[in-house]
XYZ file of C-alpha atoms in Angstrom:
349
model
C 28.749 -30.364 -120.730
C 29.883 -32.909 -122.829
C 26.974 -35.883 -122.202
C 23.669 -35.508 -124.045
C 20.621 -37.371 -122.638
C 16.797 -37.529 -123.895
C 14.525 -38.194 -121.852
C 11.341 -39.809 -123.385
C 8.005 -39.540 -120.673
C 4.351 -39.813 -121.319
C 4.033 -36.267 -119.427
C 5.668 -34.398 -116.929
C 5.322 -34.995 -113.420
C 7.050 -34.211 -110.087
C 9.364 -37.171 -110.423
C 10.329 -36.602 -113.840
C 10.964 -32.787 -112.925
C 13.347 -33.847 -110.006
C 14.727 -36.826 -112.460
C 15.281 -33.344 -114.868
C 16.684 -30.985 -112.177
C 19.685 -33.699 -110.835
C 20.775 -34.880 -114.441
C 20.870 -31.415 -115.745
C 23.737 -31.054 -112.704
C 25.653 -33.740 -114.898
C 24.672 -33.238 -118.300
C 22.404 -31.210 -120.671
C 19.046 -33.046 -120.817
C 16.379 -32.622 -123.170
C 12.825 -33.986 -122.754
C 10.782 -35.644 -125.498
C 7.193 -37.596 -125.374
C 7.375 -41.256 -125.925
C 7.347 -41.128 -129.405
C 10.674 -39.757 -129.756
C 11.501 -38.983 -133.416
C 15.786 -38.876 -133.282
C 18.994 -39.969 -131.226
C 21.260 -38.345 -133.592
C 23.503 -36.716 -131.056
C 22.347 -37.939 -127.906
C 25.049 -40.213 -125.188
C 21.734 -41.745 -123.357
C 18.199 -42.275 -123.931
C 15.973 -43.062 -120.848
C 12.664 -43.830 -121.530
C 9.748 -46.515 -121.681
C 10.093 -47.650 -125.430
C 11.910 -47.498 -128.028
C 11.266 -48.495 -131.461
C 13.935 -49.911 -134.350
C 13.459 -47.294 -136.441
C 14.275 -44.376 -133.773
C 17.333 -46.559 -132.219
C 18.630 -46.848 -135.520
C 18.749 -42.956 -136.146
C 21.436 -42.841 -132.880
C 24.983 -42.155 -134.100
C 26.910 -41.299 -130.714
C 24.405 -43.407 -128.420
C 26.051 -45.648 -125.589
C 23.437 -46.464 -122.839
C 19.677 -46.832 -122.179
C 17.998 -46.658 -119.401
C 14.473 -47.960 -118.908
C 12.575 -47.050 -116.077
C 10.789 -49.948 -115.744
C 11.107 -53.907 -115.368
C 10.125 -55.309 -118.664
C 12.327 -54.634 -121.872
C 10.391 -56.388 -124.162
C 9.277 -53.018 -125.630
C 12.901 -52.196 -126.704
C 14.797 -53.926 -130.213
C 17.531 -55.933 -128.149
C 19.381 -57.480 -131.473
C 19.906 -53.917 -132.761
C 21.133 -52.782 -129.356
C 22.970 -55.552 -128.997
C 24.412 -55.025 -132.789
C 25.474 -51.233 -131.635
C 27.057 -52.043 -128.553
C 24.926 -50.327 -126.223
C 24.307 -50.917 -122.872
C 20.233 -51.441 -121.587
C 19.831 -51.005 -117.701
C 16.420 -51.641 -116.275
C 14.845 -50.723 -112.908
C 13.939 -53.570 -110.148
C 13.039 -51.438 -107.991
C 9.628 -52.376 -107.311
C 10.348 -56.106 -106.961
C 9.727 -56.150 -103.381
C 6.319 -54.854 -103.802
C 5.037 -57.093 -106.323
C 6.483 -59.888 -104.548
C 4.145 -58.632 -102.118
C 1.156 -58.617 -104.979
C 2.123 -61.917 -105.923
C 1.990 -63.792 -102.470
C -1.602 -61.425 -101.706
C -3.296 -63.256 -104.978
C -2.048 -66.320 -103.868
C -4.105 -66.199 -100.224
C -6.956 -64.912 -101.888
C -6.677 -67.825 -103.958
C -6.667 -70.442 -102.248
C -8.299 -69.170 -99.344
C -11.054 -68.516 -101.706
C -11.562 -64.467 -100.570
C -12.976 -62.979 -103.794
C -14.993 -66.302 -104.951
C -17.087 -66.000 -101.232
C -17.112 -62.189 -101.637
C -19.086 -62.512 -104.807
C -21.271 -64.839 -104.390
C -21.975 -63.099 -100.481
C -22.833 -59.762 -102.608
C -25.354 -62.314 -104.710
C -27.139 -63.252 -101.516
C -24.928 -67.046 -101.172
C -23.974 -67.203 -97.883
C -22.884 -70.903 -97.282
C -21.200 -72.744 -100.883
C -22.519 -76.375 -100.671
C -20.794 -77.726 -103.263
C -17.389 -76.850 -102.011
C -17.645 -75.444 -98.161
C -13.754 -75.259 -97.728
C -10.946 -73.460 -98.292
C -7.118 -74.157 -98.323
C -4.262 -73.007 -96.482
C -1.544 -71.316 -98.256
C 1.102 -71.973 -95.227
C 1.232 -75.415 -95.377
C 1.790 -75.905 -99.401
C 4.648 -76.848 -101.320
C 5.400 -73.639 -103.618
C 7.264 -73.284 -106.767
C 9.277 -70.611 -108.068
C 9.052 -70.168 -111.685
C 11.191 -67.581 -112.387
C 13.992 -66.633 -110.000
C 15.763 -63.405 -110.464
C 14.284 -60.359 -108.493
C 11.138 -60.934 -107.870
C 11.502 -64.659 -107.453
C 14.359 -63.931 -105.004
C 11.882 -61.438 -103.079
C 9.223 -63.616 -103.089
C 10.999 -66.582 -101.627
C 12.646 -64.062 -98.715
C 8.898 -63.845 -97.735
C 7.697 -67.062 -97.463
C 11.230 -67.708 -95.665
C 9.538 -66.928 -91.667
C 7.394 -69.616 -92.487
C 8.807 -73.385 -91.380
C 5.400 -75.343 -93.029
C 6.040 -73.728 -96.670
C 8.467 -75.742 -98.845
C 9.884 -73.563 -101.969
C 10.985 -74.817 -104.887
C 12.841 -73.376 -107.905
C 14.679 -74.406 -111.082
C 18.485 -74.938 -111.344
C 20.023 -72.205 -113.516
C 23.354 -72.612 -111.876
C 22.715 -69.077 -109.931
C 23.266 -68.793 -106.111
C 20.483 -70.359 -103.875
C 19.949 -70.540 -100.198
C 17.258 -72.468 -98.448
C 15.567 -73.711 -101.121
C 14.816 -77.230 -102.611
C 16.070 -77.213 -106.796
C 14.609 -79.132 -109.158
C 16.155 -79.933 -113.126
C 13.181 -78.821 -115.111
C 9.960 -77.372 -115.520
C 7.702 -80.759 -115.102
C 10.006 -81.812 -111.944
C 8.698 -78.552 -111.057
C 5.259 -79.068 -111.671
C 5.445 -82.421 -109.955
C 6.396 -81.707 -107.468
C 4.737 -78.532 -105.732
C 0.941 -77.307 -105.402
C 1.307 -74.025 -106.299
C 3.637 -72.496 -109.087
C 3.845 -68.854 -108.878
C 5.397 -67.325 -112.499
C 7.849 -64.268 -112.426
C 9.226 -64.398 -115.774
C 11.100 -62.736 -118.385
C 9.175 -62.509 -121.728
C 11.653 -64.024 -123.735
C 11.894 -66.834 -126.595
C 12.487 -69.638 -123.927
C 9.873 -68.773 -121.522
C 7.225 -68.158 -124.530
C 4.071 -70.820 -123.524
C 6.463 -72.612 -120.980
C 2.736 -73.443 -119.567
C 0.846 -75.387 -121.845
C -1.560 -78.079 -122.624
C 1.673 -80.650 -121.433
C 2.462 -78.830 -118.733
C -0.516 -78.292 -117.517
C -1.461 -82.007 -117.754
C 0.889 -81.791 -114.569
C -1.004 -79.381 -112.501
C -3.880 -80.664 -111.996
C -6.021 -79.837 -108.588
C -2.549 -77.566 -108.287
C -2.426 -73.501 -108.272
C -0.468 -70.824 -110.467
C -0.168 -67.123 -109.950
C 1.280 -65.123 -112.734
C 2.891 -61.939 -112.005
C 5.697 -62.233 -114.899
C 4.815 -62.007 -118.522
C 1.866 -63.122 -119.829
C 3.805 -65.050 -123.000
C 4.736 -67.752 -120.625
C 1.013 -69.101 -120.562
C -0.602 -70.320 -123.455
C -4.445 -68.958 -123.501
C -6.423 -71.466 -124.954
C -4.714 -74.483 -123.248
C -4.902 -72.570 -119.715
C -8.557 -71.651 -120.755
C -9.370 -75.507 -121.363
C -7.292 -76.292 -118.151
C -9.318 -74.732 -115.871
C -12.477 -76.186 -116.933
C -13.562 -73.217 -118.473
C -15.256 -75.231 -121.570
C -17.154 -77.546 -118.527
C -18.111 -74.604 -116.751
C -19.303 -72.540 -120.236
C -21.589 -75.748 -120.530
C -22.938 -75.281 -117.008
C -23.576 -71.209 -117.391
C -27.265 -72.004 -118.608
C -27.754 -73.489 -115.011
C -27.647 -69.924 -113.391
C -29.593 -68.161 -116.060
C -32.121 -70.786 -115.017
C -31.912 -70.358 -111.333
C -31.715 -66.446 -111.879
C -28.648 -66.322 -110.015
C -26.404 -64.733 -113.053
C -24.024 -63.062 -110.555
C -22.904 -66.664 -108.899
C -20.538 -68.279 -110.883
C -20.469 -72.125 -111.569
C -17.777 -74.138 -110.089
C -16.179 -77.268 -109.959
C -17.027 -79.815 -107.770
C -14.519 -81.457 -105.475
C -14.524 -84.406 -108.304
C -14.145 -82.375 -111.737
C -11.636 -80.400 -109.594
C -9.208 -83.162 -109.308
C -8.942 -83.149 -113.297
C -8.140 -79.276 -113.815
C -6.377 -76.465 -112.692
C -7.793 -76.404 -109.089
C -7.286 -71.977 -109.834
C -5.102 -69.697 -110.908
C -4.424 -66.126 -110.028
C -3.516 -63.913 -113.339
C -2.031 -60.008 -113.391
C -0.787 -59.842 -116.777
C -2.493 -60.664 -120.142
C -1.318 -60.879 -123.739
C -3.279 -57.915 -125.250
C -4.131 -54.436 -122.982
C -6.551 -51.440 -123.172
C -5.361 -48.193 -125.137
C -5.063 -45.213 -122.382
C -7.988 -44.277 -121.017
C -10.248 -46.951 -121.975
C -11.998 -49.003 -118.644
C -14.200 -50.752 -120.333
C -11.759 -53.817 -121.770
C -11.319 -57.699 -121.474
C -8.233 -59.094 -122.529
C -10.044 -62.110 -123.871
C -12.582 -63.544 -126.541
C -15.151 -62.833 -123.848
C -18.237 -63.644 -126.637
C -16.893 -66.166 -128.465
C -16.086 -69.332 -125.809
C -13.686 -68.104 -123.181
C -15.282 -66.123 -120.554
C -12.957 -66.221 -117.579
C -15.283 -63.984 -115.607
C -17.563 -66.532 -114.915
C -14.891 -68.943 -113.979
C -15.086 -69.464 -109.807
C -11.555 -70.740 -109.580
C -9.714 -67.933 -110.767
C -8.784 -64.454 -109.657
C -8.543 -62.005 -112.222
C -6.124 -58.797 -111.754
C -5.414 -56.310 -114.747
C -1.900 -55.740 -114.464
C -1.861 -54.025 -111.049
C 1.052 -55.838 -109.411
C 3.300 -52.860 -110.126
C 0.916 -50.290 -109.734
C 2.072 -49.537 -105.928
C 1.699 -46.480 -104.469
C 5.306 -44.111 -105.318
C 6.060 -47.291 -107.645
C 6.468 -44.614 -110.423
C 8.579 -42.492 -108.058
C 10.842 -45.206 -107.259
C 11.479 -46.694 -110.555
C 12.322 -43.286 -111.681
C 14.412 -42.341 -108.394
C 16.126 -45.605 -108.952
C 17.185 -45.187 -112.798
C 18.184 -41.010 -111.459
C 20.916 -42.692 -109.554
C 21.955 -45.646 -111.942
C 22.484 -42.511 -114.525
C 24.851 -40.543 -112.086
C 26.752 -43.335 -111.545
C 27.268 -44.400 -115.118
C 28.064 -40.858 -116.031
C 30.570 -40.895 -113.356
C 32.393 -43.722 -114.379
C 31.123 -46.567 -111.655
C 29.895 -49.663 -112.054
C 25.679 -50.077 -112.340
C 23.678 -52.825 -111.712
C 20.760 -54.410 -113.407
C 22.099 -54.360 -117.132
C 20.012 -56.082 -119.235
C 22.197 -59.640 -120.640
C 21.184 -58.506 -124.159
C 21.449 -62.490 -125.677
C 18.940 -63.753 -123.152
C 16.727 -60.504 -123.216
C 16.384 -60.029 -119.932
């Protein structure tokens, strides 16, 4: 067989067996651990990561294949420079579509914040009895390729929603566009982020943009580079509500988190719903936060936000259908046919 592929997994499983079995019809496969050491000789790599330094070692490599969303993890000028092509997998999108729109409800409709404070003994919240509805909101779209596109199919049943999105000269149905991020902001209570991590979406929330947002929602189930930390932290209220943490201490009540009143609401962030964060555990450690949770921003005491550690793709068979999906991508490209979902190597994405 004349096509060489390595395979780069964390271990094997029963997907990556069956990814093993069909390729091996088409081509000789050998499989590596993520830290692969050499391309010399290989046609394709499929894997997770790659590093400069490996990719640069490839003298007779002409695709990648990622099994996975994100490509952030792979050196795109250096591909780029070599001429190779980088496919990704979307197939997932549906599902964390699905994520996305389930921490927005729980959002607004306050779920976790009167779970909490029910399991501390609070069963009526004085200060703010009331929750939202998510079906009658105006909701942005920041970010509209896959899972943008998925999300907006599902809000699509519902006549009281309005959706909102950016134009990037792409095709758009039923939707109202808007020329720019603060238009954006302006005009909608709710953005919900699906985003690239690339240079132009790095921090496209910050202390400017969130000026905009105030007693408005985001949900972020893109890349955590879009947000900028310390502005989101301080757009909130996180530095009002760090001030009022002494009051619970006080009352004994440490498991009932402070929260804005109806009034102090109208100047911040009225919440946010966040999956993905700048820094992450190593494998196999539980016991992480991905913030400076001792030194001034404590999120977890924050009542307006719902926190979520990266579990948006982390659907049941996700891993079998990201992997099922690049399987078949491979085939075809080793067959000669088109693929979709190549990665536009000057806008990284």
């Amino acid at each position: 067989m004349s096509v060489k592929i390595c395979l780069s997994i964390l271990e094997r499983d029963e997907q990556f067996n069956r990814m093993e079995k069909e390729l091996s019809e088409v081509a000789t496969v050998d499989v590596v651990d993520l830290n692969v050491s050499s391309l010399s000789g290989y046609d394709i790599f499929i894997g997770k990561k790659l590093s400069k330094e490996v990719l640069l070692t490839a003298d007779n490599l002409k695709a990648i294949f990622a099994y996975k969303t994100g490509v952030d993890d792979f050196p795109l000028d250096e591909i780029k420079n070599k001429g190779i092509i980088l496919v990704k997998s979307h197939a997932d999108a549906h599902f964390i579509a699905e994520y996305a729109i389930g921490l927005a409800i729980s959002l607004v409709n306050r779920i976790t914040e009167f779970d909490r404070k029910f399991r501390a003994g609070i069963w009526y919240d004085t200060e703010i009895p009331y929750w939202r509805s998510f079906f009658d909101m105006k909701i942005g779209l920041l970010g509209y390729g896959h899972i943008g596109k998925e999300v907006h199919n599902l809000l699509k049943p519902f006549d009281n929603i309005k959706v909102y999105t950016i134009d990037r000269g792409k095709d758009y149905t039923d939707i109202e566009l808007v020329s720019s991020v603060e238009e954006l902001c302006e005009k909608t209570d709710m953005l919900i982020l699906s985003l690239p991590k690339t240079p132009e979406t790095n921090e496209i929330l910050n202390k400017k943009t969130f000026s905009l947002l105030k007693g408005k929602y985001i949900v972020n189930v893109g890349r955590s580079n879009a947000i900028n930390q310390n502005d989101f932290f301080e757009a909130l209220g996180g530095n009002l509500k760090m001030a009022k943490i002494h009051e619970l201490e006080v009352e004994g009540k440490k498991d009932v988190h402070v929260i804005l009143s109806e009034a102090e609401r109208s100047n911040y962030l009225a919440g946010a719903a966040i999956d993905t964060w700048k820094t992450k555990p190593e494998k196999g450690n539980t016991d992480f936060y991905p913030f400076d949770k001792n030194n001034g921003m404590d999120f977890t005491i924050m009542d307006n936000i719902v926190l979520s550690p990266h579990q948006a793709m982390k659907v049941a068979d996700g891993h079998k259908n990201y992997v099922e999906d690049i399987t078949d991508k491979v085939k075809r490209y080793i067959a000669g046919e088109d693929i979709p979902d190549k990665v536009d190597l000057e806008r990284g994405y």
